[in-house]
XYZ file of C-alpha atoms in Angstrom:
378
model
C -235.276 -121.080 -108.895
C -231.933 -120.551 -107.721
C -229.977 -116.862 -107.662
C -227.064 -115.723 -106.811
C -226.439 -112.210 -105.647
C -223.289 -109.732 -105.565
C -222.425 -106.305 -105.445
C -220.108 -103.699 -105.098
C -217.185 -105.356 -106.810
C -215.251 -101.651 -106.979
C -212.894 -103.105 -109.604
C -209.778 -100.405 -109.711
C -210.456 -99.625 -106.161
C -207.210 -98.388 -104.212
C -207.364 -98.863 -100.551
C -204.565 -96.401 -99.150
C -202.633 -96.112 -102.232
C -202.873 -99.832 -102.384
C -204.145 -101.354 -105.389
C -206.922 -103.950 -105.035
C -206.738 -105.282 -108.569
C -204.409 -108.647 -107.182
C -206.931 -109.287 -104.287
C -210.083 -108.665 -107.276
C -209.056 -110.750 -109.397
C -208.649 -113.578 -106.624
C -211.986 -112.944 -105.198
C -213.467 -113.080 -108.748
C -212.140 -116.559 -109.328
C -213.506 -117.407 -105.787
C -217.048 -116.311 -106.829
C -216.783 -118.053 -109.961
C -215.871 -121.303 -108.112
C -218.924 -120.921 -105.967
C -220.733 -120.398 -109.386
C -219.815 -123.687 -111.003
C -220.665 -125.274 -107.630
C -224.005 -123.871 -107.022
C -225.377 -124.071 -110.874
C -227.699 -121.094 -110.072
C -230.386 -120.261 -112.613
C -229.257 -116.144 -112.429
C -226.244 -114.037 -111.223
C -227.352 -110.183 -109.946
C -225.014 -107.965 -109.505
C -226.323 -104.870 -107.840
C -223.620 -102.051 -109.079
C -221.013 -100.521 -108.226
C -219.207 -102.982 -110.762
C -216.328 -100.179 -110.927
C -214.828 -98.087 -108.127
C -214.901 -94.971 -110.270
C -217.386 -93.782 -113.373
C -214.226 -93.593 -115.450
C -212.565 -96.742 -114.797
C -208.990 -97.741 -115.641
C -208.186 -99.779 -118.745
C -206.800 -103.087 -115.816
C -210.774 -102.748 -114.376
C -212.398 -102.821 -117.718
C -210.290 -106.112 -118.546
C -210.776 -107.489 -115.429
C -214.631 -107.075 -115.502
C -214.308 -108.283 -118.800
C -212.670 -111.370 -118.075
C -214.910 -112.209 -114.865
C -218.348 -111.501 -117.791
C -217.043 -114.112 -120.128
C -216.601 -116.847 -117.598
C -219.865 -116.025 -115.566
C -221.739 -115.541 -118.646
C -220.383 -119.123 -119.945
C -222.108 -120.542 -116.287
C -225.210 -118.702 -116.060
C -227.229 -115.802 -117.291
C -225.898 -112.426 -116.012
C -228.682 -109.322 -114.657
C -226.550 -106.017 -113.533
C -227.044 -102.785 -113.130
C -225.027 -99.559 -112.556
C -224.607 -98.090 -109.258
C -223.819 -94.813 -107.774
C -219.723 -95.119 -108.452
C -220.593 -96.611 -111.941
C -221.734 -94.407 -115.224
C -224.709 -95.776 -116.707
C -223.834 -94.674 -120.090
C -220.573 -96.432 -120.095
C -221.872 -99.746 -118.178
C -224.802 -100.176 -120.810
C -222.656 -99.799 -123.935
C -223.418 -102.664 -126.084
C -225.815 -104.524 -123.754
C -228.091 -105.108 -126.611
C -225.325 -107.038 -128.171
C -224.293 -108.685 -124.536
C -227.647 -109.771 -123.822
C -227.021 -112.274 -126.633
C -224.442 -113.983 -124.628
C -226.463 -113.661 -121.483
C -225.057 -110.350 -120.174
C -228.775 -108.410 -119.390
C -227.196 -105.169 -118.424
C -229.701 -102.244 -117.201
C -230.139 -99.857 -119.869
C -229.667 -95.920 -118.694
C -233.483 -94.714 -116.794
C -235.979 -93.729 -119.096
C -238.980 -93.929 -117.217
C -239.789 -97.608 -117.805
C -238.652 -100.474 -116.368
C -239.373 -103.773 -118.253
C -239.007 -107.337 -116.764
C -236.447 -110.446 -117.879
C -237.807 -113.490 -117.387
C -236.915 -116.720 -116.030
C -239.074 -120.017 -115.838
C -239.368 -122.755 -113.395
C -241.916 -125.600 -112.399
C -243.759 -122.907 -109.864
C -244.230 -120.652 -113.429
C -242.410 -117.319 -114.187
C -239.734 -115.074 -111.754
C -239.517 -111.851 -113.343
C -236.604 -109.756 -112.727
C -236.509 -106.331 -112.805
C -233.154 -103.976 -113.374
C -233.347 -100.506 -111.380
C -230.193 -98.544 -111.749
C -228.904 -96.035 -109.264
C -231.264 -93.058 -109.550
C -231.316 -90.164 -107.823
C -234.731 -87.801 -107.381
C -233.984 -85.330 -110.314
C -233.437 -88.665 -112.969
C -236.980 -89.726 -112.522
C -238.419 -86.576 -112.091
C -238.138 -85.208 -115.656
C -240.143 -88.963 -116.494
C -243.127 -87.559 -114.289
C -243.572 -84.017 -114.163
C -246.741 -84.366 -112.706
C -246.009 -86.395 -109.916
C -244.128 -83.998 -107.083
C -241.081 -86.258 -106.667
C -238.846 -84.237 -104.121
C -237.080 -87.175 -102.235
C -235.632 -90.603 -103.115
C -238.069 -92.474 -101.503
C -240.540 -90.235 -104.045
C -238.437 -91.311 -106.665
C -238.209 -94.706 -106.429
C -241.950 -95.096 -105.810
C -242.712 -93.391 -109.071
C -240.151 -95.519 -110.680
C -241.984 -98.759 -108.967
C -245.300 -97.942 -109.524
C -244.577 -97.402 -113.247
C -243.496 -101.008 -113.285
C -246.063 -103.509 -114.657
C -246.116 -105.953 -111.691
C -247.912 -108.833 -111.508
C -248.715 -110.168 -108.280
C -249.396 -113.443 -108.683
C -245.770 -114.128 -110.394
C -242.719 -113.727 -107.857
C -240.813 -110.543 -108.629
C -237.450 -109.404 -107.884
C -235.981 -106.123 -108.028
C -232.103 -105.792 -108.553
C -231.506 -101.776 -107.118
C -228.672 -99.934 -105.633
C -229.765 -97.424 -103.252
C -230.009 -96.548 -98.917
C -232.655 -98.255 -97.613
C -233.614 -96.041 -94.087
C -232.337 -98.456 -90.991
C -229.605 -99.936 -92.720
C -226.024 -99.804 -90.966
C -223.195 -98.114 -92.842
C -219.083 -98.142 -92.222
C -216.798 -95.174 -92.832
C -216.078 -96.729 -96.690
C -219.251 -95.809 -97.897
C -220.316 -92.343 -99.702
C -222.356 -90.726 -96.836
C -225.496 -87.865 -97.516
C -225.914 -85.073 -95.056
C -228.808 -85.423 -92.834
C -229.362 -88.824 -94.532
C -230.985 -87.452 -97.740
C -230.847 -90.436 -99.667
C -232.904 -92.572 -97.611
C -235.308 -94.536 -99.326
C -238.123 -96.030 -97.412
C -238.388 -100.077 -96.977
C -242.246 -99.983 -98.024
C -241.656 -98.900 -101.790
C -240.133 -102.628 -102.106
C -243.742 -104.154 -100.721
C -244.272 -105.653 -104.405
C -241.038 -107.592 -104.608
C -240.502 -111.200 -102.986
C -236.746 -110.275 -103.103
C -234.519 -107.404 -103.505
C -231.484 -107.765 -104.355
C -229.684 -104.242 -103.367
C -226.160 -102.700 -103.692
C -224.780 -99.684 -102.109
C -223.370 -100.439 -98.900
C -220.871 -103.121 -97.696
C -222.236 -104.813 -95.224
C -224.039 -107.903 -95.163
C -227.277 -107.368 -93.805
C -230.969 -107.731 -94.374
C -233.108 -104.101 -93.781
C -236.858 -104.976 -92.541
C -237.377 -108.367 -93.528
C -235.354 -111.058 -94.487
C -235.679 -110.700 -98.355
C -234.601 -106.521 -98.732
C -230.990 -107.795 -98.771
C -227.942 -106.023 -99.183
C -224.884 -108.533 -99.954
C -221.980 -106.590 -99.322
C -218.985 -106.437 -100.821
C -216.461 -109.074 -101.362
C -213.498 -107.697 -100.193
C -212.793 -105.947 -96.889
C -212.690 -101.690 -98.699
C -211.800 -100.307 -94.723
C -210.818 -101.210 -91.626
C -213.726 -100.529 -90.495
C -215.027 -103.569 -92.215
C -212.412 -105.523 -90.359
C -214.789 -107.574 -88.314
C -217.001 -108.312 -90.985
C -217.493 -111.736 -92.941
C -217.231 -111.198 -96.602
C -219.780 -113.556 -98.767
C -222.154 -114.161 -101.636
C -225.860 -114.406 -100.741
C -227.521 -117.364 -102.605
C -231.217 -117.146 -102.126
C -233.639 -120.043 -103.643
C -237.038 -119.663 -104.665
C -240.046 -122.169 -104.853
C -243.782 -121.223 -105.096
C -244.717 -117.387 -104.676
C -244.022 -116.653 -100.492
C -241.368 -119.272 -100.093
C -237.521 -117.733 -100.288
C -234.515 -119.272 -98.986
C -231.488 -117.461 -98.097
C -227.999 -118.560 -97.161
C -224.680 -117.345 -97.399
C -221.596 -118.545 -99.427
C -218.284 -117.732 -97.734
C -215.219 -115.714 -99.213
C -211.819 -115.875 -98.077
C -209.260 -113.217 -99.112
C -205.812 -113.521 -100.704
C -204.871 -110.723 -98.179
C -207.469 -109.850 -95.307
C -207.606 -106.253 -93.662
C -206.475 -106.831 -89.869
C -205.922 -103.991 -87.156
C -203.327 -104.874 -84.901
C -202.922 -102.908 -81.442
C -199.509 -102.850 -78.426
C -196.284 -101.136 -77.912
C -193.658 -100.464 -80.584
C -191.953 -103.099 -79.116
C -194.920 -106.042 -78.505
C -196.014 -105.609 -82.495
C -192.434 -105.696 -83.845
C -191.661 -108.763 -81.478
C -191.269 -111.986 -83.439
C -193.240 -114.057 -81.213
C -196.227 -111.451 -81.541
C -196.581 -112.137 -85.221
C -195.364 -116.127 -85.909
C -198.098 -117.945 -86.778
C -199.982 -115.587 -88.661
C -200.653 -114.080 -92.351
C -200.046 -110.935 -91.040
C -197.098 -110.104 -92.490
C -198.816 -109.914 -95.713
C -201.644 -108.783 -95.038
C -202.854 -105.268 -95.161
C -202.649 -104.153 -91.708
C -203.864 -100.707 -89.357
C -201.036 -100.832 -86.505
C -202.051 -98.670 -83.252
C -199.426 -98.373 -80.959
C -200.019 -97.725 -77.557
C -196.318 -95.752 -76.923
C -196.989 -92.747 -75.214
C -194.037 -91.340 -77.200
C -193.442 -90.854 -80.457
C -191.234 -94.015 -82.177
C -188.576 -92.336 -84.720
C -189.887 -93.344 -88.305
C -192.282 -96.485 -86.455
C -194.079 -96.754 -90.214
C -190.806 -97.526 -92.365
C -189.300 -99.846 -89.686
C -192.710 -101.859 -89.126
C -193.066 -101.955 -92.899
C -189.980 -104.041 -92.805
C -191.981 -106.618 -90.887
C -195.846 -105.999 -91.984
C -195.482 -105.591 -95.835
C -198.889 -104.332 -96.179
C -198.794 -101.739 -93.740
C -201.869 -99.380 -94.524
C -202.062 -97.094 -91.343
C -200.107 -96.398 -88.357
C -201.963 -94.401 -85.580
C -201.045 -94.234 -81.560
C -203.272 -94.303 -78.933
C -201.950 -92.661 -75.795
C -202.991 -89.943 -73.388
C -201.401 -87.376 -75.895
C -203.828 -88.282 -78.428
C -207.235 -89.106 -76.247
C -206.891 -85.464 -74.533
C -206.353 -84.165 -78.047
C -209.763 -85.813 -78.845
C -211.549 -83.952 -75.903
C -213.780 -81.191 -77.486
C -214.968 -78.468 -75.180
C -218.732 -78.935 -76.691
C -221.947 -78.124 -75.084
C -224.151 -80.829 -74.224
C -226.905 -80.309 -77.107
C -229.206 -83.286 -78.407
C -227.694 -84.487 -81.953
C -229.166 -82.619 -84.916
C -229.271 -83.326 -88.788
C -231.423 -81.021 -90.449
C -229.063 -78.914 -92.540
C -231.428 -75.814 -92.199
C -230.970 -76.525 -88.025
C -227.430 -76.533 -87.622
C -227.408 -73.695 -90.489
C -230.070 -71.601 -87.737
C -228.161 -72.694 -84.805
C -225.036 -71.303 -86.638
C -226.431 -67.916 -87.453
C -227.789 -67.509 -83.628
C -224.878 -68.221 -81.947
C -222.890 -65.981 -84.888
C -225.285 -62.993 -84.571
C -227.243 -63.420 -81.073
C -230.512 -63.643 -82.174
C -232.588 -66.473 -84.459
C -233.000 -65.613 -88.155
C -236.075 -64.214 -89.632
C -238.611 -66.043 -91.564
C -237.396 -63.933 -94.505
C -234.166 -65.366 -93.919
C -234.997 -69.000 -93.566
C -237.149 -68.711 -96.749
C -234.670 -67.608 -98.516
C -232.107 -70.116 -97.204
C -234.628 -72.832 -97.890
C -235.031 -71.775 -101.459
C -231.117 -71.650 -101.929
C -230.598 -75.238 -100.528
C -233.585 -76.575 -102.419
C -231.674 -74.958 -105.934
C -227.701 -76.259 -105.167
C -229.392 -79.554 -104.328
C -231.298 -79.533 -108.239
C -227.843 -78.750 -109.511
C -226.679 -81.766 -107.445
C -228.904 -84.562 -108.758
């Protein structure tokens, strides 16, 4: 059994006031090239399908383009993720799933399997949307779910999983020990961390969410990454598709298909002068491709960004790097270990404001306050 498995397309996404929708479009063609080459029995698509839960009327048609030519390949399992609305993704997946579009329905507190048949018997897939603590609780009142590891075990264990078949899981969450970049939705004091061990059942899982490449405990909790470079600080990452083969129950291969950009995201670093020079740039694609400029000046170039844009068409970002800006970096800070808890740095706060810790009274009733803006949250 062969799959193939994406996320995080963020159709409509604008990187800097750039559009993405040209560079989309491009990659989507790529991935539907690898498609045709590989012949894979499935597609995933772990969420995050649009950049926004209200997506422009260019995304929808572009999504709706890339469906009809995937589905006319191979079958198509997706599911919404945390930039996506459920209720809009899973309009008219009853009718979609006729063309082979299985699109996860929004959580209801059950989770039933597709599935797919080979010579080693059945691969059952199962389609977990983006949830977050407060969607599953109100499934299972009884059950105490406070975190998102909570909630995705409840979720899970409501699943009727055999063990003997090989199961995947298609999900789009943080899995605790997985590496982020600065393009990603970050949770203070990493809230949203979901424990590896809730995925024991599954002999892959297919997750979306963040956009790097990268496996998180084993080899088969997988996160793809996205397609397309979203931030420079994705710059020195290599964007792919994950193809990942299954024989009989234990055995799972996993490779990587390559992706190549029409424009890549490049950070360039020298002197006004070295980065505007001719023979600095000849050779390359890099006046056309979206570019982070640091110059290394230690004054200020007169209107640097519209000259250079003359050259680098794609000019994103313009920053220096000079002793100007590195002493304007330096923060008088005491040397204190790192701390995350928001009901620490909220005590730490109150000491230093008043000069003396708070009461138990008081952290009670902070504690009670968090725990209610965080309901009103999920």
């Amino acid at each position: 059994m062969k799959l193939i498995h994406l996320s995080d397309l963020h159709l409509g996404k604008r990187v800097n006031e750039f559009s993405m929708l040209e560079d989309q479009q491009h990659i989507l063609e790529q991935i539907l090239e690898h498609v045709r080459n590989e012949r894979p029995d499935g597609v995933l698509i772990a969420g995050d399908v649009y950049d926004k839960s209200i997506p422009s009327a260019d995304a929808v048609s572009l999504l709706d383009a890339f469906l009809v030519d995937l589905a006319a390949l191979s079958p198509v399992f997706l599911i919404s993720g945390n930039h996506d609305s459920a209720e809009r993704l899973s309009f008219g997946s009853r009718l979609m799933s006729q063309s082979g579009v299985y699109v996860s329905p929004v959580y209801d507190g059950t989770t039933a399997p597709l599935t797919l048949r080979d010579q080693y018997g059945e691969v059952r897939i199962y389609l977990l949307p983006f949830l977050k603590p407060a969607s599953v609780r109100r499934f299972f009142p009884e059950t105490g779910i406070e975190s998102y590891t909570d909630a995705l075990s409840a979720a899970i264990g409501a699943m009727d999983i055999d063990p003997a078949c090989r199961n995947v899981l298609v999900t789009h969450q943080f899995v605790t020990g997985a590496e982020r970049c600065e393009s990603e939705e970050l949770s203070v004091g990493g809230a949203d961390n979901v424990s590896a061990e809730v995925f024991q059942p599954f002999d892959y899982v297919a997750l979306g969410h963040l956009h790097g490449p990268q496996s998180v405990t084993r080899p088969t909790i997988r996160y793809c990454g996205t397609p397309l470079k979203y931030s420079f600080s994705e710059v020195r990452q290599k964007k792919s598709v994950t193809v990942l083969e299954l024989a009989e129950k234990g055995s799972v291969v996993i490779r990587e298909l390559p992706l190549k950009p029409l424009r890549d995201l490049v950070e360039l670093r020298g002197t006004y002068e070295e980065v505007s020079s001719r023979a600095f740039y000849m050779g390359t694609h890099w006046q056309e491709d979206y570019v982070h400029i640091i110059l290394t000046d230690e004054n200020d170039i007169p209107d640097a960004a519209a000259k250079l844009r003359t050259i680098y068409h794609g000019l994103m970002k313009l920053d220096y790097d000079n002793q100007r800006t590195r002493n304007a970096l330096v923060l008088d800070a005491p040397d204190t270990p790192e701390r995350t808890d928001p009901m620490d740095l909220l005590s730490d706060f109150y000491e230093q404001q008043n000069g003396q810790p708070m009461s138990d009274e008081q952290r009670a009733y902070i504690k009670e306050l968090m725990e209610r803006v965080r309901e009103e949250l999920q």
